[in-house]
Each structure stands twice: as C-alpha cells, then as structure tokens.
Coordinates of C-alpha atoms and ligand atoms in Angstrom, one line a residue:
M28 CA 87.6 -90.8 -123.6
A29 CA 86.4 -88.8 -126.6
Q30 CA 89.8 -87.5 -127.1
L31 CA 91.4 -90.9 -126.9
L32 CA 88.9 -92.0 -129.5
S33 CA 89.7 -89.2 -131.9
A34 CA 93.3 -90.3 -131.8
E35 CA 92.3 -93.7 -132.9
P36 CA 93.1 -94.4 -136.5
T37 CA 90.2 -94.7 -138.9
V38 CA 88.9 -97.6 -141.0
V39 CA 87.7 -96.4 -144.4
V40 CA 84.6 -98.4 -145.6
V41 CA 83.8 -98.0 -149.2
G42 CA 80.1 -98.6 -150.2
G43 CA 77.0 -98.1 -148.2
G44 CA 75.1 -101.4 -149.0
L45 CA 74.5 -104.2 -146.6
A46 CA 78.2 -105.3 -146.5
G47 CA 79.4 -101.7 -145.9
L48 CA 76.9 -100.9 -143.2
S49 CA 77.5 -104.3 -141.4
A50 CA 81.2 -103.6 -141.4
S51 CA 80.7 -100.1 -140.2
L52 CA 78.4 -101.1 -137.3
E53 CA 80.8 -103.9 -136.3
I54 CA 83.7 -101.4 -136.2
I55 CA 81.7 -98.9 -134.1
N56 CA 80.6 -101.7 -131.7
E57 CA 84.2 -102.7 -131.3
G58 CA 85.0 -99.1 -130.3
G59 CA 86.7 -98.1 -133.6
R60 CA 86.2 -95.2 -136.0
V61 CA 84.8 -95.2 -139.5
V62 CA 84.7 -93.0 -142.6
L63 CA 82.0 -94.4 -144.8
V64 CA 82.2 -93.4 -148.4
E65 CA 79.2 -93.8 -150.7
G66 CA 79.1 -92.7 -154.4
E67 CA 75.3 -92.2 -154.5
S68 CA 73.3 -89.6 -152.7
N69 CA 72.1 -92.2 -150.2
T70 CA 73.2 -95.5 -148.6
G71 CA 71.3 -98.6 -149.6
G72 CA 72.8 -100.0 -152.8
N73 CA 71.3 -103.1 -154.4
S74 CA 70.8 -104.4 -150.8
A75 CA 67.8 -102.0 -150.5
K76 CA 66.2 -103.8 -153.5
A77 CA 66.3 -107.3 -152.1
S78 CA 62.9 -108.9 -151.8
S79 CA 63.1 -112.5 -150.9
G80 CA 65.1 -112.3 -147.6
I81 CA 68.2 -113.6 -145.8
N82 CA 69.1 -117.2 -145.1
G83 CA 69.7 -118.5 -141.6
A84 CA 70.1 -122.1 -140.5
G85 CA 69.2 -123.1 -137.0
T86 CA 67.4 -119.9 -136.0
D87 CA 64.9 -119.4 -133.2
T88 CA 62.2 -118.6 -135.8
Q89 CA 62.8 -121.9 -137.6
E90 CA 62.6 -123.7 -134.3
K91 CA 59.3 -122.0 -133.5
L92 CA 57.9 -123.0 -136.8
G93 CA 59.1 -126.6 -136.4
I94 CA 61.7 -126.4 -139.2
H95 CA 64.7 -128.7 -138.7
D96 CA 67.8 -127.2 -140.2
S97 CA 71.5 -127.0 -139.5
P98 CA 74.6 -125.1 -140.7
E99 CA 75.8 -128.4 -142.3
L100 CA 72.6 -128.6 -144.4
L101 CA 72.9 -125.0 -145.6
E102 CA 76.6 -125.6 -146.4
K103 CA 75.6 -128.7 -148.4
D104 CA 72.8 -126.8 -150.3
T105 CA 75.2 -123.9 -151.1
L106 CA 77.9 -126.2 -152.5
S107 CA 75.4 -128.1 -154.5
A108 CA 73.9 -125.0 -156.1
G109 CA 77.4 -123.7 -156.8
D110 CA 78.4 -127.0 -158.5
N111 CA 81.1 -127.3 -155.8
E112 CA 83.1 -124.4 -157.4
N113 CA 82.7 -122.5 -154.1
D114 CA 85.5 -121.7 -151.7
K115 CA 84.7 -124.3 -149.1
S116 CA 86.2 -122.5 -146.2
L117 CA 84.2 -119.4 -146.9
V118 CA 81.0 -121.5 -147.2
K119 CA 81.6 -123.1 -143.9
I120 CA 81.9 -119.7 -142.2
L121 CA 78.8 -118.5 -144.1
A122 CA 76.7 -121.4 -142.8
E123 CA 78.1 -121.4 -139.2
K124 CA 77.5 -117.7 -138.8
S125 CA 74.1 -117.6 -140.5
A126 CA 71.9 -117.7 -137.4
G127 CA 74.0 -115.0 -135.8
A128 CA 73.6 -112.9 -138.9
V129 CA 69.8 -113.0 -138.7
E130 CA 70.1 -112.2 -135.0
F131 CA 72.4 -109.2 -135.8
L132 CA 69.7 -107.8 -138.0
R133 CA 66.9 -108.5 -135.6
N134 CA 68.9 -106.7 -133.0
V135 CA 68.8 -103.5 -135.1
G136 CA 65.0 -103.9 -135.2
V137 CA 64.2 -105.9 -138.4
D138 CA 61.2 -108.2 -137.9
L139 CA 62.6 -111.3 -139.7
T140 CA 60.1 -113.7 -138.2
D141 CA 58.6 -115.2 -141.3
I142 CA 60.3 -117.8 -143.5
N143 CA 60.3 -118.6 -147.2
L144 CA 61.2 -121.7 -149.1
C145 CA 63.4 -120.5 -152.1
G146 CA 64.5 -122.7 -155.0
G147 CA 67.4 -125.0 -154.3
H148 CA 67.0 -125.1 -150.5
S149 CA 66.3 -128.4 -148.6
V150 CA 64.2 -126.6 -146.0
P151 CA 62.6 -123.2 -145.6
R152 CA 65.2 -120.9 -144.2
T153 CA 65.0 -117.6 -146.1
H154 CA 63.9 -115.1 -143.4
W155 CA 61.8 -112.1 -144.3
I156 CA 59.2 -109.7 -142.9
P157 CA 55.7 -111.0 -142.3
S158 CA 53.4 -109.7 -145.0
P159 CA 50.7 -107.4 -143.7
K160 CA 47.1 -108.4 -144.5
E161 CA 46.6 -105.0 -146.2
G162 CA 48.4 -101.8 -146.7
R163 CA 51.9 -101.5 -148.0
P164 CA 54.2 -104.5 -148.1
I165 CA 57.6 -104.2 -146.4
P166 CA 60.3 -105.5 -148.6
A167 CA 63.1 -107.1 -146.6
G168 CA 66.1 -105.4 -148.2
F169 CA 64.6 -101.9 -147.9
E170 CA 63.7 -102.4 -144.2
I171 CA 67.1 -103.9 -143.4
M172 CA 68.9 -101.0 -144.9
K173 CA 66.6 -98.4 -143.2
R174 CA 67.0 -99.9 -139.8
L175 CA 70.8 -100.4 -140.0
R176 CA 71.2 -96.8 -141.1
A177 CA 69.0 -95.6 -138.3
R178 CA 71.0 -97.5 -135.8
I179 CA 74.3 -96.0 -137.1
N180 CA 72.7 -92.5 -137.1
D181 CA 71.7 -93.1 -133.4
L182 CA 75.3 -94.1 -132.5
Q183 CA 76.6 -91.1 -134.4
E184 CA 74.4 -88.8 -132.5
K185 CA 75.6 -90.2 -129.2
N186 CA 79.2 -89.9 -130.3
P187 CA 79.9 -87.9 -133.4
E188 CA 83.5 -89.2 -133.4
T189 CA 82.5 -92.7 -134.3
I190 CA 81.5 -92.3 -137.9
R191 CA 81.6 -89.8 -140.7
I192 CA 79.4 -90.6 -143.7
L193 CA 80.3 -89.1 -147.0
T194 CA 77.7 -89.5 -149.7
Q195 CA 78.1 -88.5 -153.4
T196 CA 81.7 -89.3 -152.9
K197 CA 83.3 -91.9 -155.2
M198 CA 86.4 -93.9 -154.6
V199 CA 88.6 -93.6 -157.7
D200 CA 91.9 -95.1 -156.4
I201 CA 93.4 -96.9 -153.4
I202 CA 96.6 -95.4 -151.9
R203 CA 99.5 -97.5 -150.8
K204 CA 102.7 -96.7 -149.0
E205 CA 105.5 -99.3 -148.9
G206 CA 103.0 -102.0 -150.0
K207 CA 100.5 -101.2 -147.3
V208 CA 97.1 -99.7 -148.0
V209 CA 96.8 -96.3 -146.2
G210 CA 93.7 -94.8 -147.7
I211 CA 91.8 -93.9 -150.8
E212 CA 91.4 -91.2 -153.3
V213 CA 87.9 -89.9 -153.9
V214 CA 86.0 -87.5 -156.2
S215 CA 83.1 -85.5 -154.8
A216 CA 79.9 -84.5 -156.7
D217 CA 81.5 -81.2 -157.8
G218 CA 84.4 -83.1 -159.3
E219 CA 86.8 -82.2 -156.5
K220 CA 89.5 -84.8 -155.8
S221 CA 90.8 -85.5 -152.3
K222 CA 92.4 -88.2 -150.2
I223 CA 91.0 -90.0 -147.2
N224 CA 93.6 -91.6 -144.9
G225 CA 92.9 -94.8 -143.0
A226 CA 94.7 -97.5 -141.1
S227 CA 92.8 -99.9 -143.3
V228 CA 90.3 -100.0 -146.1
V229 CA 87.2 -102.2 -146.4
L230 CA 85.8 -102.6 -150.0
A231 CA 82.0 -103.1 -150.1
T232 CA 81.3 -101.6 -153.5
G233 CA 79.0 -104.4 -154.8
G234 CA 78.9 -106.3 -158.1
F235 CA 79.2 -105.4 -161.8
S236 CA 75.8 -106.4 -163.2
A237 CA 75.4 -102.9 -164.7
D238 CA 78.9 -102.4 -166.0
R239 CA 78.1 -102.3 -169.7
S240 CA 80.7 -99.8 -171.1
S241 CA 82.9 -101.0 -173.9
D242 CA 85.9 -101.4 -171.4
G243 CA 83.7 -102.7 -168.6
L244 CA 83.7 -106.0 -166.8
L245 CA 80.6 -107.4 -168.6
T246 CA 82.3 -106.8 -172.0
E247 CA 85.3 -108.6 -170.7
F248 CA 83.7 -111.5 -168.9
G249 CA 80.1 -111.8 -170.2
K250 CA 80.2 -110.7 -173.8
Q251 CA 77.4 -113.1 -174.8
I252 CA 74.9 -111.4 -172.4
L253 CA 75.9 -107.8 -172.9
D254 CA 72.5 -107.0 -174.5
F255 CA 70.5 -108.3 -171.6
P256 CA 68.8 -105.8 -169.3
S257 CA 69.8 -105.7 -165.6
T258 CA 67.8 -105.7 -162.4
N259 CA 70.7 -103.8 -160.7
G260 CA 71.1 -100.1 -160.0
A261 CA 73.4 -98.2 -162.4
F262 CA 76.0 -97.9 -159.7
A263 CA 76.8 -101.7 -159.9
R264 CA 79.9 -101.1 -162.1
G265 CA 82.4 -103.3 -160.2
E266 CA 84.6 -100.3 -159.3
G267 CA 86.0 -102.0 -156.2
V268 CA 87.0 -105.0 -158.4
K269 CA 88.6 -102.8 -161.1
I270 CA 90.5 -100.6 -158.6
A271 CA 91.8 -103.5 -156.5
R272 CA 92.8 -105.3 -159.6
T273 CA 95.3 -102.5 -160.4
L274 CA 97.0 -103.4 -157.1
G275 CA 97.4 -107.0 -158.1
A276 CA 94.3 -108.4 -156.4
K277 CA 93.3 -111.9 -157.7
L278 CA 89.9 -112.1 -159.4
I279 CA 87.9 -115.4 -159.3
G280 CA 84.7 -116.7 -160.9
M281 CA 84.3 -113.6 -163.1
E282 CA 82.5 -115.4 -165.9
R283 CA 79.8 -116.7 -163.4
I284 CA 77.0 -114.2 -164.0
Q285 CA 73.5 -115.0 -162.8
I286 CA 70.6 -114.3 -165.2
H287 CA 67.3 -114.0 -163.5
P288 CA 64.6 -115.4 -165.9
T289 CA 61.9 -113.0 -165.0
A290 CA 62.2 -109.2 -164.9
F291 CA 59.1 -107.1 -165.7
V292 CA 58.9 -105.2 -169.0
D293 CA 57.5 -101.7 -168.2
P294 CA 54.8 -100.8 -170.8
K295 CA 55.9 -97.2 -170.5
E296 CA 59.5 -98.0 -171.3
P297 CA 59.8 -101.5 -172.9
A298 CA 63.4 -101.0 -174.0
A299 CA 64.8 -99.8 -170.7
G300 CA 68.1 -101.4 -169.7
T301 CA 67.2 -101.4 -166.0
K302 CA 64.3 -103.6 -165.1
F303 CA 62.2 -104.4 -162.0
L304 CA 62.6 -107.9 -160.7
A305 CA 59.5 -110.2 -161.0
A306 CA 60.0 -112.0 -157.7
E307 CA 60.5 -115.8 -157.8
A308 CA 57.6 -116.1 -155.3
L309 CA 55.1 -115.2 -158.1
R310 CA 55.9 -118.4 -159.8
G311 CA 56.2 -120.1 -156.4
K312 CA 52.6 -119.2 -155.8
G313 CA 51.3 -120.5 -159.1
A314 CA 52.0 -118.0 -161.9
I315 CA 52.5 -119.7 -165.2
L316 CA 54.5 -118.6 -168.3
I317 CA 53.3 -118.7 -171.9
N318 CA 55.0 -117.5 -175.1
S319 CA 53.8 -115.2 -177.9
E320 CA 52.0 -118.2 -179.4
G321 CA 49.9 -118.6 -176.3
K322 CA 51.6 -121.8 -175.2
R323 CA 53.5 -123.0 -172.1
F324 CA 57.1 -123.8 -173.0
G325 CA 58.8 -125.0 -169.7
N326 CA 58.6 -125.9 -166.0
E327 CA 57.9 -122.6 -164.3
L328 CA 59.7 -123.8 -161.2
G329 CA 62.9 -125.0 -162.8
R330 CA 66.3 -123.6 -161.9
R331 CA 67.0 -119.9 -162.9
D332 CA 69.4 -121.0 -165.7
Y333 CA 66.9 -123.5 -167.1
T334 CA 64.0 -121.1 -167.3
T335 CA 66.2 -118.5 -168.9
A336 CA 67.3 -120.9 -171.6
R337 CA 63.7 -122.0 -172.3
I338 CA 62.7 -118.4 -172.8
L339 CA 65.6 -117.7 -175.1
E340 CA 64.8 -120.8 -177.2
H341 CA 61.0 -121.1 -177.1
A342 CA 59.6 -117.6 -176.5
K343 CA 59.9 -115.1 -179.3
P344 CA 59.8 -111.3 -178.8
I345 CA 56.4 -110.0 -178.1
A346 CA 54.8 -107.5 -180.6
E347 CA 54.2 -103.9 -179.6
S348 CA 50.5 -104.4 -180.0
F349 CA 50.4 -106.5 -176.8
Q350 CA 51.0 -104.3 -173.7
G351 CA 53.7 -102.4 -175.5
G352 CA 55.7 -105.5 -176.4
S353 CA 59.2 -106.6 -175.4
A354 CA 61.3 -104.2 -177.5
G355 CA 62.6 -107.1 -179.6
R356 CA 63.8 -109.2 -176.6
H357 CA 62.8 -112.8 -176.1
A358 CA 60.0 -112.7 -173.6
A359 CA 57.4 -114.6 -171.8
V360 CA 53.9 -113.6 -170.6
M361 CA 53.3 -114.3 -166.9
L362 CA 49.7 -115.2 -166.1
M363 CA 48.0 -115.1 -162.7
N364 CA 44.4 -115.4 -161.4
E365 CA 42.8 -114.1 -158.2
A366 CA 43.7 -117.2 -156.2
T367 CA 47.5 -117.1 -157.0
I368 CA 47.5 -113.3 -156.3
D369 CA 46.0 -113.9 -152.9
A370 CA 48.6 -116.5 -152.1
F371 CA 51.4 -114.2 -153.2
G372 CA 50.0 -111.3 -151.2
R373 CA 47.6 -108.5 -152.4
P374 CA 49.7 -105.5 -151.3
A375 CA 52.8 -106.6 -153.1
F376 CA 50.8 -107.6 -156.2
N377 CA 49.0 -104.3 -156.2
F378 CA 52.3 -102.5 -156.2
Y379 CA 53.2 -104.4 -159.5
A380 CA 49.8 -104.1 -161.0
I381 CA 48.4 -100.7 -159.9
V382 CA 51.5 -98.6 -159.1
K383 CA 53.9 -100.0 -161.7
K384 CA 51.1 -101.1 -164.2
F385 CA 53.1 -104.2 -165.2
F386 CA 50.0 -106.4 -165.2
Q387 CA 46.9 -105.9 -167.2
K388 CA 43.6 -107.6 -166.5
Y389 CA 41.6 -109.6 -169.1
E390 CA 38.1 -110.8 -168.4
N391 CA 38.8 -114.3 -169.8
S392 CA 41.2 -116.4 -172.0
Q393 CA 39.3 -115.3 -175.1
E394 CA 40.0 -111.6 -174.4
L395 CA 43.6 -112.3 -173.7
A396 CA 44.0 -114.4 -176.9
K397 CA 42.6 -111.4 -178.9
A398 CA 45.0 -109.0 -177.3
L399 CA 47.9 -111.4 -178.0
N400 CA 46.7 -111.9 -181.5
V401 CA 46.5 -115.6 -181.4
D402 CA 43.6 -117.9 -182.3
E403 CA 40.7 -117.6 -179.8
S404 CA 41.0 -121.2 -178.6
V405 CA 44.8 -121.4 -178.1
I406 CA 45.0 -120.0 -174.6
K407 CA 41.9 -121.9 -173.5
T408 CA 43.6 -125.1 -174.7
T409 CA 46.8 -124.2 -172.8
L410 CA 44.9 -123.5 -169.6
D411 CA 42.7 -126.6 -169.9
E412 CA 45.8 -128.8 -170.4
Y413 CA 47.5 -127.2 -167.4
K414 CA 44.5 -127.9 -165.3
E415 CA 44.6 -131.6 -166.2
I416 CA 48.3 -131.7 -165.3
F417 CA 47.5 -129.8 -162.1
D418 CA 44.8 -132.3 -161.2
G419 CA 47.3 -135.2 -161.7
K420 CA 45.4 -136.6 -164.8
K421 CA 48.4 -136.0 -167.0
E422 CA 52.2 -135.7 -166.7
D423 CA 53.7 -132.3 -167.4
P424 CA 55.7 -132.5 -170.6
F425 CA 58.2 -130.2 -169.0
G426 CA 58.7 -132.2 -165.8
K427 CA 57.0 -129.8 -163.4
K428 CA 56.3 -131.8 -160.2
V429 CA 55.0 -129.2 -157.8
F430 CA 51.9 -127.3 -158.6
P431 CA 51.3 -124.5 -156.2
V432 CA 47.9 -122.9 -155.2
A433 CA 45.6 -123.0 -158.3
A434 CA 45.2 -123.6 -162.0
I435 CA 43.8 -120.6 -163.9
S436 CA 40.4 -121.2 -165.5
P437 CA 39.8 -119.9 -169.0
S438 CA 36.6 -118.3 -167.9
E439 CA 37.9 -116.2 -165.0
P440 CA 39.8 -112.9 -165.1
I441 CA 43.5 -113.3 -166.0
Y442 CA 46.3 -110.9 -165.2
A443 CA 49.2 -110.8 -167.6
A444 CA 52.6 -109.2 -167.5
I445 CA 55.6 -109.4 -170.0
V446 CA 58.8 -110.7 -168.4
V447 CA 62.3 -111.1 -169.8
P448 CA 65.6 -112.5 -168.6
A449 CA 67.9 -110.0 -167.0
I450 CA 71.4 -109.8 -165.5
H451 CA 70.9 -110.2 -161.8
Y452 CA 74.0 -111.0 -159.8
T453 CA 77.8 -111.5 -160.3
M454 CA 79.2 -114.5 -158.5
G455 CA 82.8 -113.5 -159.2
G456 CA 85.0 -110.8 -157.7
L457 CA 87.9 -110.3 -155.4
K458 CA 89.4 -113.4 -153.8
I459 CA 89.4 -113.1 -150.0
D460 CA 90.4 -115.4 -147.1
E461 CA 88.6 -116.3 -143.9
H462 CA 89.6 -112.9 -142.4
A463 CA 88.1 -111.1 -145.4
R464 CA 91.7 -110.1 -146.5
V465 CA 92.0 -109.4 -150.2
I466 CA 94.4 -111.9 -151.7
D467 CA 96.8 -111.0 -154.6
E468 CA 97.8 -113.0 -157.6
Q469 CA 100.7 -114.6 -155.7
G470 CA 98.3 -115.8 -153.0
K471 CA 99.4 -113.3 -150.4
P472 CA 97.1 -110.8 -148.6
I473 CA 97.3 -107.2 -149.7
E474 CA 98.2 -105.5 -146.4
G475 CA 95.4 -103.2 -145.0
L476 CA 92.8 -104.2 -147.7
Y477 CA 89.7 -106.1 -146.9
A478 CA 86.5 -106.8 -148.8
A479 CA 83.0 -108.2 -148.3
G480 CA 79.7 -108.6 -150.2
E481 CA 79.1 -108.9 -153.9
V482 CA 82.5 -107.3 -154.7
T483 CA 84.1 -110.6 -153.6
G484 CA 84.0 -114.0 -155.3
G485 CA 84.2 -117.6 -154.1
V486 CA 81.2 -118.0 -151.7
H487 CA 78.6 -118.9 -154.3
G488 CA 80.7 -120.9 -156.8
S489 CA 79.0 -121.2 -160.2
N490 CA 75.5 -120.2 -159.1
R491 CA 74.1 -118.4 -156.1
L492 CA 71.4 -119.7 -153.9
G493 CA 68.6 -117.2 -153.2
G494 CA 69.0 -115.5 -149.8
N495 CA 72.7 -116.2 -149.6
S496 CA 73.9 -112.8 -150.8
L497 CA 72.3 -110.8 -148.0
L498 CA 73.7 -113.4 -145.7
E499 CA 77.2 -113.1 -147.2
C500 CA 77.0 -109.3 -146.7
V501 CA 76.3 -109.5 -143.0
V502 CA 78.7 -112.4 -142.2
F503 CA 81.7 -111.2 -144.2
G504 CA 80.9 -107.5 -143.7
R505 CA 81.2 -108.1 -140.0
I506 CA 84.4 -110.1 -140.4
A507 CA 85.9 -107.4 -142.7
G508 CA 84.9 -104.7 -140.2
N509 CA 86.5 -106.8 -137.4
S510 CA 89.7 -107.3 -139.4
G511 CA 89.8 -103.6 -140.4
F512 CA 89.4 -102.6 -136.8
N513 CA 92.1 -105.0 -135.7
A514 CA 94.5 -103.4 -138.3
S515 CA 93.6 -99.9 -137.1
R516 CA 94.2 -100.9 -133.5
D517 CA 97.6 -102.4 -134.4
A518 CA 98.4 -99.2 -136.2
S519 CA 97.6 -97.1 -133.2
R520 CA 99.8 -99.3 -131.0
S521 CA 102.8 -99.0 -133.3
E522 CA 102.4 -95.3 -133.2
L523 CA 102.7 -95.2 -129.4
Ligands
FAD622 C1 66.3 -106.7 -157.4 C2 67.2 -107.5 -156.5 C3 66.6 -108.4 -155.6 C4 67.5 -109.1 -154.8 N1 66.9 -109.9 -153.8 C5 67.8 -110.6 -153.0 C6 67.2 -111.4 -151.9 O1 66.0 -111.4 -151.6 N2 68.1 -112.0 -151.1 C7 69.5 -112.0 -151.3 O2 70.2 -112.6 -150.5 N3 70.0 -111.3 -152.3 C8 69.2 -110.6 -153.1 N4 69.7 -109.8 -154.1 C9 71.2 -109.7 -154.2 C10 71.7 -108.7 -153.1 O3 70.7 -107.7 -152.9 C11 73.0 -108.1 -153.4 O4 73.9 -109.0 -154.0 C12 73.6 -107.5 -152.2 O5 72.7 -106.6 -151.6 C13 74.9 -106.8 -152.5 O6 75.3 -106.0 -151.3 P1 76.6 -105.2 -151.3 O7 76.6 -104.5 -150.0 O8 77.8 -106.1 -151.6 O9 76.5 -104.2 -152.5 P2 75.3 -103.0 -152.7 O10 74.2 -103.2 -151.8 O11 75.0 -103.0 -154.1 O12 76.1 -101.7 -152.2 C14 77.3 -101.3 -152.9 C15 77.3 -99.8 -152.7 O13 78.6 -99.3 -153.1 C16 78.5 -98.1 -153.8 N5 79.7 -97.9 -154.6 C17 80.0 -98.6 -155.7 N6 81.2 -98.1 -156.3 C18 81.6 -97.1 -155.4 C19 82.7 -96.2 -155.4 N7 83.7 -96.3 -156.4 N8 82.8 -95.3 -154.4 C20 81.9 -95.2 -153.5 N9 80.8 -96.0 -153.4 C21 80.6 -97.0 -154.4 C22 77.2 -98.2 -154.5 O14 76.7 -96.9 -154.9 C23 76.3 -99.0 -153.5 O15 75.6 -98.1 -152.7 C24 68.9 -109.1 -154.9 C25 69.4 -108.2 -155.9 C26 68.6 -107.4 -156.7 C27 69.2 -106.5 -157.7
NAG623 C1 90.7 -109.4 -134.3 O1 91.4 -109.6 -133.2 C2 90.8 -110.4 -132.1 C3 91.8 -110.5 -130.9 O2 92.2 -109.2 -130.6 C4 90.6 -111.8 -132.7 O3 89.9 -112.6 -131.7 C5 89.8 -111.7 -134.0 O4 89.6 -113.0 -134.5 C6 90.4 -110.8 -135.0 N1 89.5 -110.7 -136.1 C7 89.7 -111.2 -137.3 C8 88.6 -111.1 -138.3 O5 90.7 -111.8 -137.6

C-alpha cells in the first residue's frame, strides 16, 4: 500500500496559512500526497493572528444557544457588506458549507463553542473559543493553526509518505509544460534554487497588505493608502497573485483594500509599519474614541470605512508628549474603564495593557487631560455628555444607537491607548471558479492551477464581513485540495 501511495503523483500546496493547511488535510484525507511549501520558518501566516473567529450559519452551537440562522441569511449579509460586488456563486458555496467548515475545525480539536456578534451580521455567528475566567486567553486563529498542524503532524508520523513540509522555502515561479501547470520553482533559505514537481499546484499564499515596495501591488492598486501601517505579517506580499499573473491569470477587485480603523500604536515604536490590531470587540464592549482635543468625533460602532474616515478628518496626529505620540499619523485615543475591561475579558486586556503596554492608566479625567495637554475640564465634559447620551437623555450627534456595557465616569480610573487606521485585508486577488480553478484573462481555467484564501478575489466584493476570511480559507481550501487531488489522480491514471 505504501508503495502504491509513493507512486501517486503529488499536489504542491504553496502557503502554510489556514487555506494551505485546510487544502493539505483534505488531500491527505482523500488518500493523496502533498508537498507543502512555506516561505517562513513556520506555518501559520496571518491566519494565526486572527482574533474574532470564524463564521458558521446553522451550527449545533448556534442551535444550543437559541440563535436562528441559515446559509441564506449569511449569504445575504455577505452580499450586503460587499455592496453586491461579490461573486454570487462563490458566496453561495461559502454560506452553504459554513457549518461544515466549523465542524471541520472542531474535528481537529478546536473548541469553537462560543459565539460573537460582529459588525454587519444579522445574528451572532462568529465562532470562537470560550474566554477563560483567568489565565491566558486563547486567540482563535492561533489555536486553529496549532491544532491543524498537530493533526497533520500526526498523520505524517503514521505515514511519512503523505506529506512533506518544506519551510523557509519560497515559491518564485510556476512551471508549465504545454500549457499545463506541472510544478513550481523555489528558493531555499541559503539561496539555492530548485524545482518541485506536482500533478497540480494549489496557491494559498495569502494577501498583499504588506506589499509596499515601489513595484508592489499596494503601489499599483492602493497608492492613496501606501503610507498607512499594516496589521499583516511582512510575508503578505501577494506573491501568489504576482506569479500567477505572469501566467495570464485574471485579477479581480484589486483596489478593494480594507482599512481597519483601530490598530495600536506601540509607545516603544510609534512609527512602526506593522501594528497590532485593536480588536473590534473592544469598542463592542464599550470603549470610546476621542481625538487629541479630548473630544469624541464619531460613532465608535460605525462601519470600518466610516470610523477610518472620521479619524482621518477629525483626529489630528497625537504629540510625542502623550504616550509617545502617533508618529505624525492621524490617531484616536481609545478609552476604557474597569467595567468595559471586564466585559471584554481581563486576560486579553492584560495582554494589551501589561504585556504590550499599549494602555496607560490615569486616576481620573483630570489626570488624563493633563497628560493630553488639553484644558482640565475638556475630557470631563466629553464623558459627562456621553453619559447623558448613554442614559438616553440626549441623542448622539454621531448617530450611535447601541451603547454597550458602561459609560466612563470622569472620577474613576481611565485606561488610554493610541490607535491608528491600518491596512488590514485585501479583498481582491485571483479569479477562481466553484472548483477553485484559477481563471485566466480569457475566462478559461489554467490547467493544473488552483487557489484559495486571501490570494483569491470575488468572495467578499467591496468589503469583507468579519469572520468570513477564516471561513473562506476552510471552505475553498478544502475545495482546492479536492480539485488538486482529483487532478493528481487523473494524472496517475493517464500514466498507467
Ligand atoms: C490581525 C488580524 C486579525 C484577523 N482576524 C480575523 C478574524 O478574526 N476572522 C477572520 O475571518 N479573519 C481575520 N483576519 C483575516 C484572516 O486572518 C486572513 O485573511 C486569513 O487568515 C488568510 O489566510 P490565508 O491562508 O489565505 O493566508 P495566510 O494565513 O496569510 O498564509 C499565507 C502563507 O503563505 C506564505 N507565503 C506567501 N508567499 C509565499 C511564497 N512565495 N512561497 C511560499 N510561501 C509563501 C506566507 O508566509 C504565509 O504563511 C485577520 C487578519 C489579521 C492580520
Ligand atoms: C473530485 O472528484 C469527485 C469524483 O471523483 C467529485 O465528486 C468532486 O466534486 C471533485 N471535486 C471538485 C472540487 O471538483
């Protein structure tokens, strides 16, 4: 049996994020063979940074919690968030296979039994890991990637033929013979070039939110935001997109780049181009935003693009004298009190405040005003006004309708962090069809080439809904793996 297996042609999977590991596991489960190629020293990618969770519509967990949801409703929310620019057939698959995707991850041991309500969703459906009462929080993306890798390692131990994992190995080209993809060219850490043959290739190289070079994709498609920092790892350079493009692959939605309004400014390194995400849940649990003048300037729970625009228009850069400042970038100050921190979860907050030191504590509004170098009364007035709005005595001038958890009192301790907008996610990428085949400029599949995850475009339209990218990685990663496996099986047949 083992011999038969080693005769089986291989599928080359490029990229060890969630899309790549989902594809790999699918291929192994089908009985195929994989060579997984990862440029970094470990698998994980941006997938390991994800903190809000993965969407699933119609799951057991939802049913247990009495949440009524359906694939149709997820489909509707996804299209609405994407301004209907989405590829409708891909969205349908995404929604229909969402409960199965959550199940797939639960089967590798991820405890996705708690559910979040994220912006733009009609019902709570973003599955994550229950927050422990104390101790370390378990971020969803990190745990998902750890468990998937452990499962693959187990399978590899049982049968070493099934998968070879090459880290610190970068794809630099895709090889074709008579129009058909037959492998890739890679460079290893020592600069050595070599070829990896495969019956098919699955691209899972992620997005281009960190591709800032002068000939990079951000320069080409997002010039106006080139100066923004990014929440992504430096490896997010769109290499899969760029290499497939040289083969004639069609790119779609490339200008659709999502800016997240709140990334933390690190007081130790305020100018850093890579920033730590300030999770949306902070504002979801009552954090408010003020500008350098000590005033609110928008609805903290507006859409990502709205809040970003308000910061750029109404929040000036913050001076170095306050917590190190914002290095000249338009920035907001995020404020929390003990009640909102409790609601968000102490362990996760302590990570931001104690380990990363993003938050500083002030005894009251007066002390904060002094530090911010504004008139003593300004922040007190801002907080008093917000309290009146919170209590329903006044309309919010910015249209905020939901007021989570608690209003901060001027006389209690206040925790403050500087946040700035940052490039977060690239909706555009390679056009694929329902079988995850990469489509060329003429509308035909490029034979032997498949793609899944952030390297592709179409699923999210103009704007991605929170929790939908991890979902996309599992759903289309599995489809791409399945297609790639089918192609390798067909190749082995034609050899007989
Ligand atoms: C801070 C943060 C929080 C997020 N939170 C959420 C969330 O809660 N829910 C959600 O749904 N989405 C979230 N997202 C988005 C989501 O995490 C990503 O879009 C998704 O994980 C992308 O997965 P992927 O497998 O396509 O790519 P990645 O996970 O980025 O993996 C791509 C891999 O390919 C490798 N690679 C790239 N080029 C090459 C090459 N030439 N050769 C070899 N290897 C290469 C990279 O090193 C990387 O390991 C978040 C993103 C960030 C940055
Ligand atoms: C792979 O082949 C099987 C039948 O052998 C088929 O059912 C499946 O849909 C194919 N996968 C894809 C993604 O096309």
